[in-house]
Tab-separated table of C-alpha atoms in Angstrom:
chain	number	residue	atom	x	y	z
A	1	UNK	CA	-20.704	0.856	-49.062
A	2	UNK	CA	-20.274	-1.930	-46.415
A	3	UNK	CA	-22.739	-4.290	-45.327
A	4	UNK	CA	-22.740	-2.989	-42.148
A	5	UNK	CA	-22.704	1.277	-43.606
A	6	UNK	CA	-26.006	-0.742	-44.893
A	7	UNK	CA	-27.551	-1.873	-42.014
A	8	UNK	CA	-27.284	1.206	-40.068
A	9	UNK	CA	-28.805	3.443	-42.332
A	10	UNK	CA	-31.834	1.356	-41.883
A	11	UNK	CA	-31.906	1.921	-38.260
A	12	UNK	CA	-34.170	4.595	-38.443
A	13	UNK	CA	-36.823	2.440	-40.090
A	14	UNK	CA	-37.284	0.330	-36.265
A	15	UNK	CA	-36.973	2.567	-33.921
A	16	UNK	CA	-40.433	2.754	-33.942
A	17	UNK	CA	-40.774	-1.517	-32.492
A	18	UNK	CA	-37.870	-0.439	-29.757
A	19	UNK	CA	-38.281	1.180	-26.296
A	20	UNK	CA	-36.522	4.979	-26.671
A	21	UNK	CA	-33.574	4.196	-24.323
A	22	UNK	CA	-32.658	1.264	-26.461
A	23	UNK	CA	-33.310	3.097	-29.840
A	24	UNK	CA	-30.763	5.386	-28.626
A	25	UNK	CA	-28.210	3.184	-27.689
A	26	UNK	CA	-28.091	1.823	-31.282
A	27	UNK	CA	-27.872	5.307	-32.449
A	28	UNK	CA	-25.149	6.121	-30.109
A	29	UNK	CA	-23.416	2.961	-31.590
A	30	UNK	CA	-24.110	3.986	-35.000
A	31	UNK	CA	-22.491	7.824	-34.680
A	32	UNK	CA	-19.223	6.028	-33.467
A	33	UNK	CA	-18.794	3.675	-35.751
A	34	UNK	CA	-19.557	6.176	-38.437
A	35	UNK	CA	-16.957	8.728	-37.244
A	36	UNK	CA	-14.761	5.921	-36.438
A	37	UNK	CA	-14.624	3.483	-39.892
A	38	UNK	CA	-13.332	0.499	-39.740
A	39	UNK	CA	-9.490	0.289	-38.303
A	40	UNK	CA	-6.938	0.592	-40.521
A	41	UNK	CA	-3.332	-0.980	-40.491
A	42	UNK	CA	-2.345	2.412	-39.471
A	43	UNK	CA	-4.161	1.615	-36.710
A	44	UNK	CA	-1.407	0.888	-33.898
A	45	UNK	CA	-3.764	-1.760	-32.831
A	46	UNK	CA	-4.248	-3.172	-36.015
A	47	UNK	CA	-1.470	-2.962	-37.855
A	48	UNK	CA	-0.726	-6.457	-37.856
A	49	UNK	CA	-4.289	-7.319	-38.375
A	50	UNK	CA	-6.189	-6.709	-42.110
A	51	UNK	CA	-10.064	-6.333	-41.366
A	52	UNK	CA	-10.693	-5.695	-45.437
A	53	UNK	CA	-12.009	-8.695	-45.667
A	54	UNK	CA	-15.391	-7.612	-42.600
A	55	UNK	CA	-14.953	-4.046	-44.625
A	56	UNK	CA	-15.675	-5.559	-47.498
A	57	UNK	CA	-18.064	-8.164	-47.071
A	58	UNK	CA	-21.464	-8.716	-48.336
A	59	UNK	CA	-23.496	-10.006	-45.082
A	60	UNK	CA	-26.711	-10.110	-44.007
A	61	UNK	CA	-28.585	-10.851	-40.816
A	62	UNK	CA	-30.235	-14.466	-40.688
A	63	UNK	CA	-33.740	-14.885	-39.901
A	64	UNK	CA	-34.303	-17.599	-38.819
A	65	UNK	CA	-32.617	-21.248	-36.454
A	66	UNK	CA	-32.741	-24.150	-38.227
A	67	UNK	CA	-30.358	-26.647	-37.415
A	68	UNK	CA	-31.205	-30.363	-36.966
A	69	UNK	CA	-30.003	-31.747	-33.841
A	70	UNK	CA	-27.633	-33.721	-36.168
A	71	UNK	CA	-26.148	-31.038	-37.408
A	72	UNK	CA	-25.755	-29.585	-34.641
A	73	UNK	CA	-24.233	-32.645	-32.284
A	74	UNK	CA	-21.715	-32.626	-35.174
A	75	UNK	CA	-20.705	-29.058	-33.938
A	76	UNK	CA	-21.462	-29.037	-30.253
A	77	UNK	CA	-19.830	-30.900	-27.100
A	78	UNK	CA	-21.845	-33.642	-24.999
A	79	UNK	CA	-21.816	-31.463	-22.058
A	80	UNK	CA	-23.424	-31.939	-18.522
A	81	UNK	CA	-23.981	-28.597	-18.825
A	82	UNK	CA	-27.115	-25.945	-18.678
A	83	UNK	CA	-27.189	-24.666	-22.187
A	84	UNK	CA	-28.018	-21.687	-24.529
A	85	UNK	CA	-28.280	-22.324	-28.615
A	86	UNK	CA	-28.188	-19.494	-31.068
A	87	UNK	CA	-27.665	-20.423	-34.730
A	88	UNK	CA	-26.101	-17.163	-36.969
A	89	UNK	CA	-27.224	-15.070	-33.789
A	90	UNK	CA	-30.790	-16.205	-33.769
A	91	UNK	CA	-31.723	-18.162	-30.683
A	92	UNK	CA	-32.666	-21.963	-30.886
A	93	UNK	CA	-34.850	-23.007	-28.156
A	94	UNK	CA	-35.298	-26.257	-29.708
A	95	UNK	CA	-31.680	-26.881	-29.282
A	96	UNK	CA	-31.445	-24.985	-25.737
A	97	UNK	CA	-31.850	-27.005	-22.496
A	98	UNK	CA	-32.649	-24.556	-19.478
A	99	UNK	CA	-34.322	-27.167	-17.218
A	100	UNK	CA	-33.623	-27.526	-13.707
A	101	UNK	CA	-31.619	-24.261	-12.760
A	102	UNK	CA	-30.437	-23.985	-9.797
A	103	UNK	CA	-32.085	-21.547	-7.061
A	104	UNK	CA	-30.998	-17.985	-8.113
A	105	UNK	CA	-29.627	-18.422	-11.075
A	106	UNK	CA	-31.113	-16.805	-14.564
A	107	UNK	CA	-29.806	-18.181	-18.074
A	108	UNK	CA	-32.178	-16.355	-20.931
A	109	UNK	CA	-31.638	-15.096	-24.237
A	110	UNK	CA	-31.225	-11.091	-24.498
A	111	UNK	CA	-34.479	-10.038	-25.926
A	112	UNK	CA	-36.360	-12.060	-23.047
A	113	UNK	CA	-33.849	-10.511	-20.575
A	114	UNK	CA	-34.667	-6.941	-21.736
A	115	UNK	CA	-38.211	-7.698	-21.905
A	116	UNK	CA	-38.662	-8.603	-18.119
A	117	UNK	CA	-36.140	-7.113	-16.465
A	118	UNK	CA	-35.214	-4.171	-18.223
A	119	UNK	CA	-34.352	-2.380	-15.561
A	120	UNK	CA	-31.339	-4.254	-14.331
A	121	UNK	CA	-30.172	-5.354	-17.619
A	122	UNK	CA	-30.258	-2.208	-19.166
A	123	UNK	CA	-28.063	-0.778	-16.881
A	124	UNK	CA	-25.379	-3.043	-16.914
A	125	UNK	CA	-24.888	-3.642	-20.952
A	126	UNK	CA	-22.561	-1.248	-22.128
A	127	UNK	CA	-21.034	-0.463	-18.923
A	128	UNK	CA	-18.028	-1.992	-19.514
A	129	UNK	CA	-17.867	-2.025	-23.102
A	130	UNK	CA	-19.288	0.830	-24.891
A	131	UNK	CA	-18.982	2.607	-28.083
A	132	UNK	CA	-15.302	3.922	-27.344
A	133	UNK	CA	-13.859	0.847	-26.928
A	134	UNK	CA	-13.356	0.092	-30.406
A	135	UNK	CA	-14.999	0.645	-34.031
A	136	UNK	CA	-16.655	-3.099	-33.641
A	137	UNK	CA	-17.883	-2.890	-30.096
A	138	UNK	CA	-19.769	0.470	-31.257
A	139	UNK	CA	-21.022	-1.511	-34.456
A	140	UNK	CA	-22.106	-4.544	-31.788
A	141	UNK	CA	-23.913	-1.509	-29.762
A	142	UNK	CA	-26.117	-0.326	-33.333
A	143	UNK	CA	-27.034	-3.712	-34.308
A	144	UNK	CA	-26.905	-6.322	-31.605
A	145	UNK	CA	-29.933	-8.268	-31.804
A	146	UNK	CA	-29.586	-11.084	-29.400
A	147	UNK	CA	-27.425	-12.776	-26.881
A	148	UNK	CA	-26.933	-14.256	-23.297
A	149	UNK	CA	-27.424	-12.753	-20.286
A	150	UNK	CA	-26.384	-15.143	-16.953
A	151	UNK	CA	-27.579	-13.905	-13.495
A	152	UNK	CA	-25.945	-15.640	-10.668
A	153	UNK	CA	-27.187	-15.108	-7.260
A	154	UNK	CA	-25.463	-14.489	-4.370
A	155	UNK	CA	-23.701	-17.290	-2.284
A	156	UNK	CA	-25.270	-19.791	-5.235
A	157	UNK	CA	-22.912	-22.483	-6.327
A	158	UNK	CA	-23.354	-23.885	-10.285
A	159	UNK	CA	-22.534	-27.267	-10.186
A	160	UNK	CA	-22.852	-27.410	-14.165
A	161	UNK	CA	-21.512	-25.428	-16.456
A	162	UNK	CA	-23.666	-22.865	-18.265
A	163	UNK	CA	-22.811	-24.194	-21.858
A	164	UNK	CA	-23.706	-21.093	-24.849
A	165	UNK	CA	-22.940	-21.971	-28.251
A	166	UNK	CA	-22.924	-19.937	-31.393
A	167	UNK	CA	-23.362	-21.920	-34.321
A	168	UNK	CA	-22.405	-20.989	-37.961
A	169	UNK	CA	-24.216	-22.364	-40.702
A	170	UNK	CA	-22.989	-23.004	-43.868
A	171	UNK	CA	-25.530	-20.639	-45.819
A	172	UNK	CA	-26.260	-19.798	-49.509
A	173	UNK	CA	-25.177	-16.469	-48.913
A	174	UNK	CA	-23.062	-15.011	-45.735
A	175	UNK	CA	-24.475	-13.995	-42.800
A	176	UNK	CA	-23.141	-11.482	-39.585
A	177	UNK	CA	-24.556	-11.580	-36.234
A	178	UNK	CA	-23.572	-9.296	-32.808
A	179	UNK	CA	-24.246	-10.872	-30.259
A	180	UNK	CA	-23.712	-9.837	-26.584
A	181	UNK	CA	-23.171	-12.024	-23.813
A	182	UNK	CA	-23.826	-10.721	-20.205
A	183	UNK	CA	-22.620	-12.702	-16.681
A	184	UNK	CA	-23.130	-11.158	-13.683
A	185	UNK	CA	-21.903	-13.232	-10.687
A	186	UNK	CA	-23.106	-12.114	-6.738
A	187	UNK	CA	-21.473	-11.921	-4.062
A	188	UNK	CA	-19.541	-15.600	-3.298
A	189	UNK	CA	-20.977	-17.312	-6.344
A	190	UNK	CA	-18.703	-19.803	-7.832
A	191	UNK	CA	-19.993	-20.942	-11.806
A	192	UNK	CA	-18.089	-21.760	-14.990
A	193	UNK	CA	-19.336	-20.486	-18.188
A	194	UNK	CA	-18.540	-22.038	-21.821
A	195	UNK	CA	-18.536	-19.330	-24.985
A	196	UNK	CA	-18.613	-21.641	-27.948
A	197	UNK	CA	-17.977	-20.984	-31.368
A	198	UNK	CA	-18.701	-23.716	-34.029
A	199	UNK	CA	-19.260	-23.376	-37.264
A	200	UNK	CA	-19.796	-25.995	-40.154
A	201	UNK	CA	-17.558	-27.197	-43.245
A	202	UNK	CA	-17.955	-23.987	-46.088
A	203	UNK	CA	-19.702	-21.577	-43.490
A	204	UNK	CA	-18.260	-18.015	-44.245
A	205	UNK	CA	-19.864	-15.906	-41.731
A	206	UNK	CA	-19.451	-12.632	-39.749
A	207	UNK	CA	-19.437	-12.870	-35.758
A	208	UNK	CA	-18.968	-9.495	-33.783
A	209	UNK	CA	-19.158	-10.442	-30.307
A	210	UNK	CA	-19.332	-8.811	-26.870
A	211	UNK	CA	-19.031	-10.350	-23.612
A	212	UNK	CA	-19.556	-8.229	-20.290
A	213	UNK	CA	-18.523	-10.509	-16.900
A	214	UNK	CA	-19.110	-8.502	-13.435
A	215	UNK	CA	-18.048	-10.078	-10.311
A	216	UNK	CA	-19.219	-9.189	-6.952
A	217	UNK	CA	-16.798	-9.441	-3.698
A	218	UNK	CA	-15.313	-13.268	-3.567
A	219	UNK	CA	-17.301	-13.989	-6.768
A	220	UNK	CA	-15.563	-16.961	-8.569
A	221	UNK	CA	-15.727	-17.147	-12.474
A	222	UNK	CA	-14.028	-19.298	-14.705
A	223	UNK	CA	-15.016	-18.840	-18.446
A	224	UNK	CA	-13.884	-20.601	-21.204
A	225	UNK	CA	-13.842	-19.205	-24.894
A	226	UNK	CA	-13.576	-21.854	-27.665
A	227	UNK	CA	-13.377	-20.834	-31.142
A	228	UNK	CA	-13.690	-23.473	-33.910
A	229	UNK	CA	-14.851	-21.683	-36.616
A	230	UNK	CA	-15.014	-22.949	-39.692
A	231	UNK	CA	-11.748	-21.972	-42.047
A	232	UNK	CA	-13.668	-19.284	-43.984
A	233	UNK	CA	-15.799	-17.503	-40.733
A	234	UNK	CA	-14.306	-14.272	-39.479
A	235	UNK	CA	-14.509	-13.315	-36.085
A	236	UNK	CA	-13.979	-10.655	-33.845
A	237	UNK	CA	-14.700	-10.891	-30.152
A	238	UNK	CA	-14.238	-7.907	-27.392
A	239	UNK	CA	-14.291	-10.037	-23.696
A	240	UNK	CA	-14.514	-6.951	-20.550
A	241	UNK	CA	-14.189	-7.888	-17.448
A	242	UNK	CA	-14.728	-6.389	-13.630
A	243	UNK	CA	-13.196	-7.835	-10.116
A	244	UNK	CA	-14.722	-6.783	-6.823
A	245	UNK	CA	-13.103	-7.436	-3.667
A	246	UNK	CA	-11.336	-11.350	-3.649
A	247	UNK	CA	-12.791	-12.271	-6.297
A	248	UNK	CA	-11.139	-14.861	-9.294
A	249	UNK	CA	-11.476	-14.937	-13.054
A	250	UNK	CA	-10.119	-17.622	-14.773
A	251	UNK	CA	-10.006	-17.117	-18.630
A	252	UNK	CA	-8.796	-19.610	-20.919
A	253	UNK	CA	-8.804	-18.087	-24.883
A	254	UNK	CA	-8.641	-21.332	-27.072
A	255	UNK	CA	-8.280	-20.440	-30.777
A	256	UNK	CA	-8.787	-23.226	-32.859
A	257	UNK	CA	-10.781	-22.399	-36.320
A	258	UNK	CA	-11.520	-19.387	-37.971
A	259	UNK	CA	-10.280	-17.242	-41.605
A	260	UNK	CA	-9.336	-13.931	-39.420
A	261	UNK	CA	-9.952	-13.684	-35.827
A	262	UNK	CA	-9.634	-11.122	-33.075
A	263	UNK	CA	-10.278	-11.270	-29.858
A	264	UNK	CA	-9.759	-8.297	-27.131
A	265	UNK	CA	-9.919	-9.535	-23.108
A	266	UNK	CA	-9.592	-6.468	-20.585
A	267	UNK	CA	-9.565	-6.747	-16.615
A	268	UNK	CA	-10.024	-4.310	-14.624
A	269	UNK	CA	-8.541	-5.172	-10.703
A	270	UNK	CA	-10.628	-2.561	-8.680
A	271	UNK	CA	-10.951	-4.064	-5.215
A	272	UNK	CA	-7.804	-5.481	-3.111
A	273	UNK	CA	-7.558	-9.549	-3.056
A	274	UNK	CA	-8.676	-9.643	-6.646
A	275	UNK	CA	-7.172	-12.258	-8.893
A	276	UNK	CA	-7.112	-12.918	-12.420
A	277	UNK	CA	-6.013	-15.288	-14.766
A	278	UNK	CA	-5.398	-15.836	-18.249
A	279	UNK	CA	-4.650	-19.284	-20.011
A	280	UNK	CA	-4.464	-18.782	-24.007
A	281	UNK	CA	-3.829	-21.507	-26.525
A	282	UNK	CA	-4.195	-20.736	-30.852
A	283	UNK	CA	-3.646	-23.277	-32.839
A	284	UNK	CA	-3.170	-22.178	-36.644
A	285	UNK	CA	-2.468	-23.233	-39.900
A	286	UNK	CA	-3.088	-22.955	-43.780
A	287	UNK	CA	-3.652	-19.409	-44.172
A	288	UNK	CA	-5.447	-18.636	-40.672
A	289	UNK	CA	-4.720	-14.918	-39.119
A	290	UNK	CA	-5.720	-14.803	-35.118
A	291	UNK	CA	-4.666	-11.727	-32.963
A	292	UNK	CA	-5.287	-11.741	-29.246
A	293	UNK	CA	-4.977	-8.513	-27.391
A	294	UNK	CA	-4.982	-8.480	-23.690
A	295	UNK	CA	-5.145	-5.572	-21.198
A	296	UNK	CA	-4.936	-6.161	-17.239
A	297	UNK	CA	-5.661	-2.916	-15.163
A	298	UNK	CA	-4.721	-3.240	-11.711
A	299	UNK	CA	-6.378	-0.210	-10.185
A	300	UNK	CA	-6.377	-1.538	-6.635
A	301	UNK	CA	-3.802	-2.450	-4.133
A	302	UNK	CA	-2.924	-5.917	-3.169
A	303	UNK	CA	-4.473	-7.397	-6.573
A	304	UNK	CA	-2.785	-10.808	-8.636
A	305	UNK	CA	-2.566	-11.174	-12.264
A	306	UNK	CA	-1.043	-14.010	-14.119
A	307	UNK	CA	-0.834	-14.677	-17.889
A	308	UNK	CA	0.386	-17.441	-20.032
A	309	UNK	CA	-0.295	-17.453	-23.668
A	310	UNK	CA	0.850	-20.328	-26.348
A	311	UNK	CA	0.769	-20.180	-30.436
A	312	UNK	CA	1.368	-22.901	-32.138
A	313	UNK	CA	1.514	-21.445	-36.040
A	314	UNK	CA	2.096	-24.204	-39.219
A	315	UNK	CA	2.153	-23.360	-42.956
A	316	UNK	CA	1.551	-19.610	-43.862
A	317	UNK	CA	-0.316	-19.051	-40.808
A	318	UNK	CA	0.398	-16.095	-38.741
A	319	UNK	CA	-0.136	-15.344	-34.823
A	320	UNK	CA	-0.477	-11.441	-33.040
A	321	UNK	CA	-0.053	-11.262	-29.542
A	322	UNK	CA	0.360	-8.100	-27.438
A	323	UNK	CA	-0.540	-8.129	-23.913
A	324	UNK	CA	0.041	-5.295	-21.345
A	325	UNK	CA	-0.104	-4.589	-17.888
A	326	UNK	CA	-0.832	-1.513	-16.316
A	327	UNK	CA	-0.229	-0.647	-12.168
A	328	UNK	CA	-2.153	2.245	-11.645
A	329	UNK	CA	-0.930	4.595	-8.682
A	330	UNK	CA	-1.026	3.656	-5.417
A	331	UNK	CA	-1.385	0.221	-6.483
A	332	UNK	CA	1.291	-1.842	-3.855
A	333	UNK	CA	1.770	-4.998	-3.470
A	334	UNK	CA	0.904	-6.184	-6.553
A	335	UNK	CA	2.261	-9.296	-8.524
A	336	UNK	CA	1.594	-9.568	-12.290
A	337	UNK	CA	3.454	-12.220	-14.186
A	338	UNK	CA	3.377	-12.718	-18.191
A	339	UNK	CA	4.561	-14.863	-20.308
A	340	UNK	CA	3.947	-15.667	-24.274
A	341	UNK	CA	5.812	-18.679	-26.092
A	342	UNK	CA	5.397	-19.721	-29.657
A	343	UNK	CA	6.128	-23.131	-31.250
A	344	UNK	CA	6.392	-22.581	-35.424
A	345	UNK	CA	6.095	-25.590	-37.349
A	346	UNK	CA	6.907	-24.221	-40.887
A	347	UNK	CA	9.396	-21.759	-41.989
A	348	UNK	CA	6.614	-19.675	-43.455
A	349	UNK	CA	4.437	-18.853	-40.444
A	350	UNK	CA	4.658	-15.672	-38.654
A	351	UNK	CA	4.312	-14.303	-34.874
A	352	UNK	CA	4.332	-11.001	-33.842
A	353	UNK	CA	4.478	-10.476	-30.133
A	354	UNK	CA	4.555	-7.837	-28.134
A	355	UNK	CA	4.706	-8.605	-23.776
A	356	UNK	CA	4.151	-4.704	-21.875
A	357	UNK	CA	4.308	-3.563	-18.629
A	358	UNK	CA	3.003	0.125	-17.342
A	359	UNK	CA	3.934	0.150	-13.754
A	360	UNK	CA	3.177	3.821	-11.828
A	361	UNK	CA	3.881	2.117	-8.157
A	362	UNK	CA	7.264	0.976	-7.044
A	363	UNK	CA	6.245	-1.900	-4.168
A	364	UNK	CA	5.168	-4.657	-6.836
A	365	UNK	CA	6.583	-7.741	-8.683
A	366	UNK	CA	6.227	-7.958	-12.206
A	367	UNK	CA	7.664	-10.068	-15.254
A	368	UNK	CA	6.983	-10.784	-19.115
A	369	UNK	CA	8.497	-12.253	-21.208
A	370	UNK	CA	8.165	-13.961	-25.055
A	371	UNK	CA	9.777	-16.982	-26.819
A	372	UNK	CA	9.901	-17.970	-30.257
A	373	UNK	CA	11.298	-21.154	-31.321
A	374	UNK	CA	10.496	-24.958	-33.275
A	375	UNK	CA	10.089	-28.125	-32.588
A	376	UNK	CA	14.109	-29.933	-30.988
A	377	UNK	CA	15.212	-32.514	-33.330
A	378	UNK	CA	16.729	-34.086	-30.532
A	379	UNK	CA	14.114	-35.114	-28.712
A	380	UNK	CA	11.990	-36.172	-32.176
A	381	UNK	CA	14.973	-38.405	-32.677
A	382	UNK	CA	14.847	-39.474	-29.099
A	383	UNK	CA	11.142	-40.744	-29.270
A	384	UNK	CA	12.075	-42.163	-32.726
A	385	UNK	CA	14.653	-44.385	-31.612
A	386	UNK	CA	11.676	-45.847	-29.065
A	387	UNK	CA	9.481	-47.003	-32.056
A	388	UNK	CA	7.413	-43.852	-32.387
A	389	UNK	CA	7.527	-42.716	-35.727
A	390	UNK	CA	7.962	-38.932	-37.320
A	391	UNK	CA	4.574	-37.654	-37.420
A	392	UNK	CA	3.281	-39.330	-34.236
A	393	UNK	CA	6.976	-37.774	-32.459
A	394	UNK	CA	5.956	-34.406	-33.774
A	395	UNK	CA	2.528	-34.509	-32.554
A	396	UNK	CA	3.057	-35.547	-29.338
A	397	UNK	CA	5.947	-32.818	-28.639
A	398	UNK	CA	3.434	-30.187	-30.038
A	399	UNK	CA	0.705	-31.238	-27.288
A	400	UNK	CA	3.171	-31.202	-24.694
A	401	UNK	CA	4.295	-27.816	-25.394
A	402	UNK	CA	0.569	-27.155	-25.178
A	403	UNK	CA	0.578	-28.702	-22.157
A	404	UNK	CA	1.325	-26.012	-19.748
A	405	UNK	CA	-1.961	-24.149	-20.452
A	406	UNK	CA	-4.068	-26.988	-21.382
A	407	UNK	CA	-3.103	-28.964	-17.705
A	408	UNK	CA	-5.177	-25.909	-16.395
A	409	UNK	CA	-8.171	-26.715	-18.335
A	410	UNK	CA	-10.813	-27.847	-15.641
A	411	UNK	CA	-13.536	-29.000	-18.279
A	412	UNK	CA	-12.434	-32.713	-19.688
A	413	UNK	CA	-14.434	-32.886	-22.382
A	414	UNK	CA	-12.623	-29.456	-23.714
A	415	UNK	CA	-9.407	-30.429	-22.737
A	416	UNK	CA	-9.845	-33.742	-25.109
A	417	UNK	CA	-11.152	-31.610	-28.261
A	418	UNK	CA	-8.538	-28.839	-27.660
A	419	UNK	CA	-5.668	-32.112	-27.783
A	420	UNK	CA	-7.142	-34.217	-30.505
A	421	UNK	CA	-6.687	-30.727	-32.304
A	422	UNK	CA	-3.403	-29.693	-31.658
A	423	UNK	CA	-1.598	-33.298	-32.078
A	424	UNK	CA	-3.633	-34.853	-34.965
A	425	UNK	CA	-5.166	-37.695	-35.201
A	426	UNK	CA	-2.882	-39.978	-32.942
A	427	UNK	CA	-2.930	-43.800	-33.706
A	428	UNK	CA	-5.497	-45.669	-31.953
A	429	UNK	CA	-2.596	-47.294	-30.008
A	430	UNK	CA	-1.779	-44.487	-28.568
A	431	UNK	CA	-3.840	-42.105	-25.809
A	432	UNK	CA	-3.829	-38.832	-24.624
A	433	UNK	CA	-2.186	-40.430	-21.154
A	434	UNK	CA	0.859	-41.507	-23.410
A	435	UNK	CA	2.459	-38.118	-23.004
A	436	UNK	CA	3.447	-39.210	-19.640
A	437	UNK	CA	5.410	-42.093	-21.356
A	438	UNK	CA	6.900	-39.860	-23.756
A	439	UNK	CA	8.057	-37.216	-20.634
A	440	UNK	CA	10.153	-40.275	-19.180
A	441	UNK	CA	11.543	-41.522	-22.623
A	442	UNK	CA	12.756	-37.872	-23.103
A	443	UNK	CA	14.280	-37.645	-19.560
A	444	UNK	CA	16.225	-40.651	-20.547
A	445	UNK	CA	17.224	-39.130	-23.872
């Protein structure tokens, strides 16, 4: 029996501490995920992706937040930002810093959410992500505990971003959290929002997360997802999305850590002037495994989609990507443009892509496409022959093929992390600003 077959056999035993409707959600998540199991490699979405190692697992739900603010600067990001802490799911208000919101705006853990305005909240978690979805969102349903839920008002501006970090500890024994993250952005609200995940040297934890984002007419939304889990953590992360009227999402997926990660981002286009877009970067190595799935719906006429996704795969590492696009009837005038390249930087690592279009409308532009290739010797030689040696060449040509999604990054001090990542340590003689150099010594070339 699984950790989690565990864990829901014991939901029973507090029903008794929850309000009915909620008791009953769990239960509804538990009967799913029951009848479902976990997927399979006969899954068709999963057959690239082994989840034996979450089937298998012995976990078990933290109680409690410690983290020294040492600690926890080591995993963080000095952001000027309005932030939420949870450490193994469990929320940190020691390490939270909620002062000075805005007018009409609401940043609060779940359980406080739920607690005072039920009503509201209630209704909206789930809605776009329920049971169906998939075996883990209905195991999130049965035994989230915590979360964020972000209320923007309408016509409110953030200035900051609203920073919420999930910190992994490196415990004695392993621990799973599902945690659910809730943004719902009025009416002509512009914010950015930060999804965070950090976990320390050794931690080998669980995450199961699900994020809801609503978007009211000519809401604006950009929301960053940065994974740097630790090399052991698994992680699984379902990211549902809806578009009113004009309004723009902005993803950017940024896989840097983790043993085995999924992550699932779905639009849905239901109002006309609605825009999304998605800017993914995964950067793997050793013996790392991260599939990103994306779906964009365009159920409305008039609606924009765009979608550029990079892997950059060394050793034994190996990539999944599938996106797809679906035009929905009587959805004209559409444009949706896709596009996944891949940069391998060993022999041994693997991609397996997969770029789809579903079009039931003939007025509309559409494109996808997916590359494959390595590093050009020509142009390492090129920046050799300028005094640059191998490794420094190398690293700099990875970061600028990274460059196309990271030049979209809005947030500096994610950009710089994201960088220092993908090209190494560079020598302290050299900047990020050098790539510019490098651009002209390789027109010259």
């Amino acid at each position: 029996m699984s950790a989690a077959h565990a864990f829901l056999q014991r939901l029973g035993e507090r029903a008794d501490d929850e309000p009915t409707w909620v008791a009953a959600r769990r239960q509804a998540g538990a009967a799913r995920f029951e009848a479902l199991g976990f997927p399979t490699k006969r899954d068709e979405a999963w057959k690239y992706t082994d989840v034996r190692r979450i089937a298998e697992g012995e976990f078990t739900l933290a109680d409690d937040a410690e983290l020294d603010e040492a600690r926890f600067a080591a995993l963080g990001m000095p952001l000027d930002a309005h932030r939420l802490v949870f450490v193994d799911g469990v929320f940190s208000a020691a390490l939270s810093d909620l002062t000075d919101l805005p007018d009409g705006v609401s940043i609060e853990p779940l359980t406080t959410a739920m607690r005072t305005n039920h009503e509201a909240i209630g209704g909206a978690i789930g809605r776009l992500a329920g049971v169906d979805f998939s075996p883990f969102t209905a195991l999130n349903v049965a035994l989230s505990e915590e979360g964020a839920v972000v209320r923007i008002g309408p016509g409110v501006v953030v200035d900051k971003p609203i920073y919420v970090v999930f910190a992994s500890r490196a415990n004695e024994s392993a621990r799973m959290s599902h945690p659910r993250v809730l943004v719902m952005a009025g009416a002509r609200s512009q914010s950015t929002v930060v999804e965070h995940y950090a976990g320390e040297a050794g931690a080998a934890n669980f995450t199961n997360v699900v994020s809801e984002v609503m978007l009211e007419r000519g809401a604006i939304v950009d929301h960053y997802k940065l994974q740097e889990a630790s090399s052991e953590d698994l992680h699984v992360a379902s990211i549902h999305v809806e578009q009113g009227r004009d309004s723009r999402f902005t993803s950017f997926n940024l896989n840097l850590g983790g043993a085995l990660v999924r992550t699932d981002l779905v639009t849905d286009l239901n109002a006309q002037g609605a825009e999304t877009n998605y800017n993914g970067l995964f950067f793997v190595q050793g013996r790392q495994h991260v599939d990103n799935h994306t779906l964009v719906n365009h159920n409305a006429p008039n609606t924009f989609s765009n979608e550029n996704y990079k892997g950059i795969l060394n050793d034994r590492a190996r990539g999944v990507f599938n996106g797809k696009v679906v035009v929905k009837r009587d959805s004209q005038q559409i444009e949706a443009y896709q596009n996944n390249a891949n940069l391998l930087l060993s022999d041994r690592a693997e991609i397996d892509t997969k770029p789809e279009l579903e079009i039931y409308a003939d007025d509309v532009k559409c494109s996808h496409g997916a590359t494959t290739g390595q590093l050009d010797e020509d142009a390492v030689f090129a920046l050799r022959t300028r005094g640059i040696d191998e490794q420094m060449a190398r690293g700099l040509l990875t970061l600028a093929f990274a460059g196309e999604v990271m030049d979209q990054v809005r947030l500096p001090g994610i950009a710089e992390r994201v960088e220092r990542a993908v090209a190494g340590k560079l020598p302290e003689r050299f900047n990020l600003s050098d790539l510019v150099e490098v651009s002209d010594a390789l027109e010259e070339a």
